[in-house]
Amino acid sequence: MSGDSVPCVPGRWRQHLQPRRRCRSLRGGPRRAELGPGPWASPMEKSAASTEPQGPRPVLGRDSVQVPDDQDFRSFRSECEAEEGWNLTYSKAGVSVWVQAVEMDRTLHKIKCRMECRDVPAETLYDVLHDIEYRKKWDSNVIETFDIARLTVNADVGYYSWRCPKPLKNRDVITLRSWLPMGTDYIIMNYSVKHPKYPPRKDLVRAVSIQTGYLIQSTGPKSCVITYLAQVDPKGSLPKWVVNKSSQFLAPKAMKKMYKACVKYPEWKQKHQPHFKPWLHPEQSPLPSLALSELSVQHADSLENIDESAVTESREERLGGAGGEGSDDDTSLT
């Protein structure tokens, strides 16, 4: 977001539900903050290197919808920082990408991207990943994104659809997203849920976010490092060229576009409701509240699989066209 850490909590906003253990320093409100699973995202298993309890509980095996707690955030952070078992596929100009095949199915991979942001404070990157209106300006992968409802002061549910490399079918997800500032660091993460008013659409493939998110770590007053971790089931057998292109081209390009957006954000925000930041001031949020009981876990095996393994890359994609990653033109950010 999937981009930083995850949130906290004023008392009057503790609606119908309470997380299993409340985060101690919640100060965020509801807002959709995702780089989106992206066309490169795929399912991810727990890192063999981590000694922490593996994989936040909103992953495989969960039977009920719950708001992540402190242990979930610690586990996600540990996953982001793990090194063993990852294969480096790209490293250039401060951006690195790793992939890891899921043992049970070599067609599925998990991906981790890390980028050094030398001229961007951690709090600015955090704002950019939360600001849904600004995302529509810089995220060329997005087809449609909107918030649905507020769960707690640091959790919401929302919709995100994105373009995949042509000629693959585009995907969408409904996710429960939560966020938490941790000192000068931040986490944002999400997992898929089912909402009765937003069933799968016929024109899109409903993907499943097992766990996707961001870890933003401050490295100075005006610098930070962001790690994007994706565990998404795209609900389909993807051709090998998609996996290769995702890790070697699409993911790095998406990270670089996000960096450019961060550099331009302060100037843009001054012209567009500069004081409106519901993720920092939850009383500003216009979202309706929703009880957790209205949601259910989105299990991957309940959705249709689409076999796209034989799909060949379009000529536009081979020539570096926009399909799935967007152009480099950032004039819309002004």
Coordinates of C-alpha atoms in Angstrom, one line a residue:
M1 CA 0.0 0.0 0.0
S2 CA 0.3 -1.0 0.3
G3 CA 2.7 3.0 1.9
D4 CA 4.1 3.0 5.3
S5 CA 3.1 1.8 8.6
V6 CA -0.2 1.3 10.2
P7 CA -2.6 3.3 12.6
C8 CA -4.1 4.2 15.9
V9 CA -7.2 5.4 17.8
P10 CA -9.3 8.1 19.4
G11 CA -11.9 6.7 21.8
R12 CA -15.1 7.8 20.3
W13 CA -14.2 6.1 17.0
R14 CA -14.0 2.6 18.4
Q15 CA -17.2 1.6 16.7
H16 CA -18.8 -1.8 17.0
L17 CA -15.5 -3.7 17.0
Q18 CA -12.3 -3.8 18.9
P19 CA -9.1 -5.3 17.6
R20 CA -7.7 -8.2 19.5
R21 CA -5.3 -5.8 21.1
R22 CA -5.4 -2.1 20.5
C23 CA -2.3 -0.4 19.0
R24 CA -1.0 2.0 21.5
S25 CA -0.2 5.1 19.3
L26 CA -2.9 5.1 16.7
R27 CA -3.4 8.5 15.1
G28 CA -4.5 7.7 11.6
G29 CA -8.0 7.7 10.1
P30 CA -9.5 5.7 7.2
R31 CA -8.1 6.2 3.7
R32 CA -7.2 3.9 0.9
A33 CA -3.4 3.7 0.6
E34 CA -2.2 1.2 -1.8
L35 CA 0.3 1.0 -4.6
G36 CA -2.2 -1.7 -5.4
P37 CA -1.3 -5.3 -5.7
G38 CA -0.1 -4.3 -9.2
P39 CA 0.3 -6.6 -12.2
W40 CA 3.5 -8.0 -10.7
A41 CA 2.0 -9.1 -7.4
S42 CA 1.5 -12.7 -6.5
P43 CA 1.0 -15.0 -3.4
M44 CA 3.7 -15.1 -0.9
E45 CA 4.6 -17.5 1.9
K46 CA 6.4 -16.9 5.1
S47 CA 10.1 -16.2 5.1
A48 CA 12.1 -19.1 6.3
A49 CA 14.7 -16.7 7.8
S50 CA 12.4 -15.0 10.2
T51 CA 12.3 -16.1 13.8
E52 CA 9.2 -14.0 14.6
P53 CA 5.8 -15.6 14.4
Q54 CA 5.3 -15.9 10.7
G55 CA 2.7 -14.1 8.6
P56 CA 0.2 -11.8 10.1
R57 CA -3.0 -13.7 11.0
P58 CA -5.1 -12.2 8.3
V59 CA -3.5 -14.7 5.9
L60 CA -4.2 -18.2 4.9
G61 CA -6.3 -20.2 7.4
R62 CA -8.2 -17.3 8.9
D63 CA -11.9 -18.0 9.4
S64 CA -13.0 -14.6 10.5
V65 CA -12.3 -11.0 9.7
Q66 CA -10.2 -9.3 12.3
V67 CA -8.4 -6.0 12.6
P68 CA -4.6 -6.6 12.8
D69 CA -2.9 -6.2 16.1
D70 CA 0.6 -5.4 17.4
Q71 CA 1.9 -8.9 16.6
D72 CA 0.6 -8.7 13.1
F73 CA 2.5 -5.5 12.5
R74 CA 5.7 -6.9 14.0
S75 CA 5.3 -10.0 11.9
F76 CA 4.9 -8.0 8.7
R77 CA 7.9 -5.9 9.5
S78 CA 10.0 -9.0 10.1
E79 CA 8.8 -10.3 6.7
C80 CA 9.9 -7.1 5.0
E81 CA 13.4 -7.2 6.6
A82 CA 14.0 -11.0 6.0
E83 CA 16.8 -11.8 3.5
E84 CA 17.1 -15.6 3.3
G85 CA 15.3 -17.4 0.5
W86 CA 14.8 -14.3 -1.7
N87 CA 16.2 -14.1 -5.2
L88 CA 17.4 -10.7 -6.3
T89 CA 16.1 -10.0 -9.8
Y90 CA 16.8 -6.2 -10.1
S91 CA 19.1 -3.7 -8.5
K92 CA 19.7 -0.3 -10.0
A93 CA 19.6 3.3 -9.0
G94 CA 18.5 2.7 -5.4
V95 CA 15.7 0.2 -6.4
S96 CA 15.9 -3.5 -5.6
V97 CA 13.4 -6.3 -6.4
W98 CA 13.4 -9.8 -5.0
V99 CA 11.1 -12.7 -5.8
Q100 CA 10.4 -16.0 -4.1
A101 CA 8.6 -19.0 -5.7
V102 CA 5.9 -20.7 -3.6
E103 CA 7.1 -24.3 -3.2
M104 CA 3.7 -25.8 -3.7
D105 CA 3.2 -24.0 -7.1
R106 CA 6.1 -22.7 -9.1
T107 CA 3.8 -20.5 -11.1
L108 CA 3.1 -18.4 -8.1
H109 CA 5.7 -16.0 -6.6
K110 CA 5.9 -13.4 -3.9
I111 CA 7.6 -10.2 -4.5
K112 CA 9.5 -7.6 -2.4
C113 CA 10.6 -4.2 -3.7
R114 CA 12.8 -1.7 -1.8
M115 CA 13.6 1.9 -2.8
E116 CA 15.9 4.5 -1.2
C117 CA 14.2 7.9 -1.2
R118 CA 17.0 10.5 -0.5
D119 CA 14.9 13.6 -0.9
V120 CA 11.6 12.4 0.6
P121 CA 10.8 12.4 4.3
A122 CA 9.1 9.3 5.6
E123 CA 6.0 11.4 6.6
T124 CA 5.7 12.7 3.0
L125 CA 5.7 9.2 1.6
Y126 CA 3.2 8.2 4.2
D127 CA 0.9 11.0 3.1
V128 CA 1.3 10.2 -0.6
L129 CA 0.2 6.6 -0.1
H130 CA -2.8 7.7 1.9
D131 CA -4.0 10.5 -0.3
I132 CA -6.6 8.9 -2.6
E133 CA -7.1 12.0 -4.7
Y134 CA -3.4 12.4 -5.4
R135 CA -3.1 8.7 -6.2
K136 CA -5.5 9.2 -9.1
K137 CA -3.0 11.7 -10.5
W138 CA 0.2 9.5 -10.4
D139 CA -0.9 5.9 -10.2
S140 CA -1.3 5.0 -13.9
N141 CA -2.1 1.4 -13.0
V142 CA -5.4 2.3 -11.3
I143 CA -8.7 1.8 -13.0
E144 CA -10.9 2.7 -10.1
T145 CA -10.3 3.1 -6.4
F146 CA -12.5 4.2 -3.5
D147 CA -13.1 3.8 0.2
I148 CA -16.2 1.9 1.3
A149 CA -16.4 2.3 5.1
R150 CA -14.5 2.9 8.3
L151 CA -13.9 0.0 10.7
T152 CA -11.8 1.7 13.3
V153 CA -9.7 4.8 13.4
N154 CA -6.8 2.8 11.8
A155 CA -8.7 0.4 9.6
D156 CA -11.0 0.6 6.7
V157 CA -12.4 -1.4 3.8
G158 CA -12.1 -0.3 0.2
Y159 CA -12.0 -1.2 -3.5
Y160 CA -9.1 -1.1 -6.0
S161 CA -8.9 -2.3 -9.6
W162 CA -5.8 -2.2 -11.8
R163 CA -4.6 -2.7 -15.3
C164 CA -2.5 -5.8 -16.1
P165 CA 0.0 -6.1 -18.9
K166 CA -1.9 -6.6 -22.2
P167 CA -3.6 -8.8 -23.2
L168 CA -4.2 -10.2 -19.7
K169 CA -7.5 -9.5 -18.0
N170 CA -7.5 -6.7 -15.5
R171 CA -7.9 -7.4 -11.8
D172 CA -9.7 -6.0 -8.7
V173 CA -9.8 -6.6 -5.0
I174 CA -11.8 -5.7 -1.9
T175 CA -9.5 -5.3 1.1
L176 CA -9.4 -4.5 4.7
R177 CA -6.5 -2.1 5.2
S178 CA -4.9 -0.9 8.4
W179 CA -2.0 1.3 9.2
L180 CA 0.3 2.2 12.1
P181 CA 2.9 4.9 12.7
M182 CA 5.7 3.6 14.8
G183 CA 7.9 6.5 15.9
T184 CA 9.5 7.7 12.7
D185 CA 8.5 4.5 10.8
Y186 CA 5.2 3.5 9.3
I187 CA 3.4 0.4 8.1
I188 CA 0.3 0.0 5.9
M189 CA -1.0 -3.5 5.0
N190 CA -4.1 -5.2 3.7
Y191 CA -5.8 -8.5 3.1
S192 CA -8.8 -9.5 1.0
V193 CA -12.4 -9.6 2.4
K194 CA -15.8 -10.1 1.0
H195 CA -18.4 -7.2 1.1
P196 CA -22.0 -8.1 0.3
K197 CA -22.5 -5.0 -1.8
Y198 CA -19.4 -5.5 -4.0
P199 CA -19.4 -9.0 -5.5
P200 CA -16.9 -10.0 -8.3
R201 CA -17.5 -8.2 -11.6
K202 CA -17.9 -9.9 -14.9
D203 CA -15.4 -7.6 -16.7
L204 CA -12.6 -8.1 -14.1
V205 CA -10.9 -11.0 -12.4
R206 CA -11.3 -10.8 -8.6
A207 CA -7.8 -11.4 -7.1
V208 CA -7.0 -12.2 -3.5
S209 CA -4.6 -10.2 -1.4
I210 CA -3.2 -12.7 1.1
Q211 CA -1.1 -9.9 2.5
T212 CA 0.2 -6.8 0.8
G213 CA 1.7 -3.7 2.3
Y214 CA 4.4 -1.2 2.8
L215 CA 7.1 -0.6 5.5
I216 CA 8.5 3.0 5.5
Q217 CA 11.6 3.5 7.5
S218 CA 13.0 7.0 8.2
T219 CA 16.8 7.3 7.5
G220 CA 17.0 11.0 8.2
P221 CA 15.0 14.3 8.3
K222 CA 14.6 14.2 4.5
S223 CA 15.2 10.6 3.6
C224 CA 13.6 7.2 4.0
V225 CA 13.5 3.6 2.6
I226 CA 10.3 2.0 1.5
T227 CA 9.7 -1.8 1.2
Y228 CA 6.7 -3.0 -0.7
L229 CA 5.7 -6.6 0.0
A230 CA 3.1 -8.4 -2.1
Q231 CA 1.3 -11.7 -1.4
V232 CA -1.5 -11.7 -3.9
D233 CA -3.2 -14.6 -5.7
P234 CA -4.0 -13.3 -9.2
K235 CA -6.5 -16.1 -9.6
G236 CA -5.1 -17.5 -12.7
S237 CA -2.1 -19.3 -14.3
L238 CA 0.1 -16.5 -15.6
P239 CA 2.6 -16.9 -18.4
K240 CA 6.3 -16.8 -17.5
W241 CA 6.8 -13.5 -19.4
V242 CA 4.5 -11.8 -16.9
V243 CA 6.5 -12.9 -13.9
N244 CA 9.8 -11.9 -15.6
K245 CA 8.5 -8.5 -16.8
S246 CA 6.9 -7.8 -13.4
S247 CA 10.1 -8.2 -11.4
Q248 CA 12.5 -6.7 -13.9
F249 CA 10.4 -3.9 -15.3
L250 CA 7.0 -3.2 -14.0
A251 CA 7.8 -3.2 -10.3
P252 CA 10.9 -1.0 -10.6
K253 CA 9.0 1.5 -12.8
A254 CA 6.1 1.7 -10.4
M255 CA 8.4 2.4 -7.5
K256 CA 10.2 5.2 -9.5
K257 CA 6.8 6.8 -10.4
M258 CA 5.9 6.8 -6.8
Y259 CA 9.2 8.5 -5.9
K260 CA 8.5 11.2 -8.5
A261 CA 5.0 11.7 -7.0
C262 CA 6.5 12.1 -3.5
V263 CA 8.8 14.8 -4.7
K264 CA 5.9 16.8 -6.2
Y265 CA 3.4 16.1 -3.5
P266 CA 4.1 19.1 -1.1
E267 CA 3.5 21.6 -3.9
W268 CA 0.4 19.7 -5.2
K269 CA -1.1 19.4 -1.7
Q270 CA -0.8 23.1 -1.1
K271 CA -3.2 23.7 -3.9
H272 CA -5.6 20.8 -3.0
Q273 CA -7.1 21.0 0.5
P274 CA -3.8 21.3 2.3
H275 CA -5.3 20.7 5.7
F276 CA -7.4 17.7 4.8
K277 CA -5.5 14.6 6.0
P278 CA -8.0 12.2 7.5
W279 CA -5.2 9.6 8.0
L280 CA -3.7 12.1 10.5
H281 CA -7.0 13.7 11.7
P282 CA -9.7 11.0 11.8
E283 CA -12.4 13.5 12.7
Q284 CA -12.1 14.7 9.1
S285 CA -13.1 11.4 7.6
P286 CA -16.5 11.4 5.8
L287 CA -16.7 7.6 5.7
P288 CA -19.6 5.7 7.2
S289 CA -18.8 3.2 9.9
L290 CA -19.2 -0.6 9.3
A291 CA -19.3 -3.5 11.7
L292 CA -16.8 -6.3 11.1
S293 CA -19.7 -8.7 11.2
E294 CA -20.7 -7.3 7.8
L295 CA -17.5 -8.7 6.2
S296 CA -16.2 -12.2 5.6
V297 CA -12.8 -13.6 4.6
Q298 CA -12.2 -13.9 0.9
H299 CA -10.8 -17.4 0.3
A300 CA -9.0 -17.9 -3.0
D301 CA -10.6 -21.3 -3.6
S302 CA -14.0 -19.7 -3.7
L303 CA -13.2 -17.7 -6.8
E304 CA -12.9 -18.7 -10.4
N305 CA -9.4 -19.4 -11.8
I306 CA -8.5 -18.0 -15.2
D307 CA -6.0 -19.8 -17.2
E308 CA -3.9 -17.3 -19.0
S309 CA -0.7 -19.3 -19.2
A310 CA -0.7 -19.4 -23.0
V311 CA -1.3 -15.7 -23.5
T312 CA 1.5 -14.1 -25.4
E313 CA 2.8 -10.6 -24.9
S314 CA 1.2 -7.9 -27.1
R315 CA 3.3 -5.9 -29.5
E316 CA 2.5 -2.8 -27.5
E317 CA 3.9 -4.4 -24.4
R318 CA 7.0 -5.6 -26.2
L319 CA 7.7 -2.1 -27.4
G320 CA 7.3 -0.7 -23.9
G321 CA 3.7 0.5 -24.2
A322 CA 1.5 1.7 -21.3
G323 CA -0.5 -1.4 -20.8
G324 CA -0.1 -2.2 -17.1
E325 CA 2.6 0.2 -16.1
G326 CA 1.8 3.6 -17.5
S327 CA 3.9 6.2 -19.2
D328 CA 6.6 8.3 -17.7
D329 CA 4.7 11.5 -18.3
D330 CA 4.1 13.1 -14.9
T331 CA 2.7 16.4 -16.0
S332 CA -0.6 15.6 -14.4
L333 CA 1.1 16.0 -11.0
T334 CA 1.1 19.7 -11.2

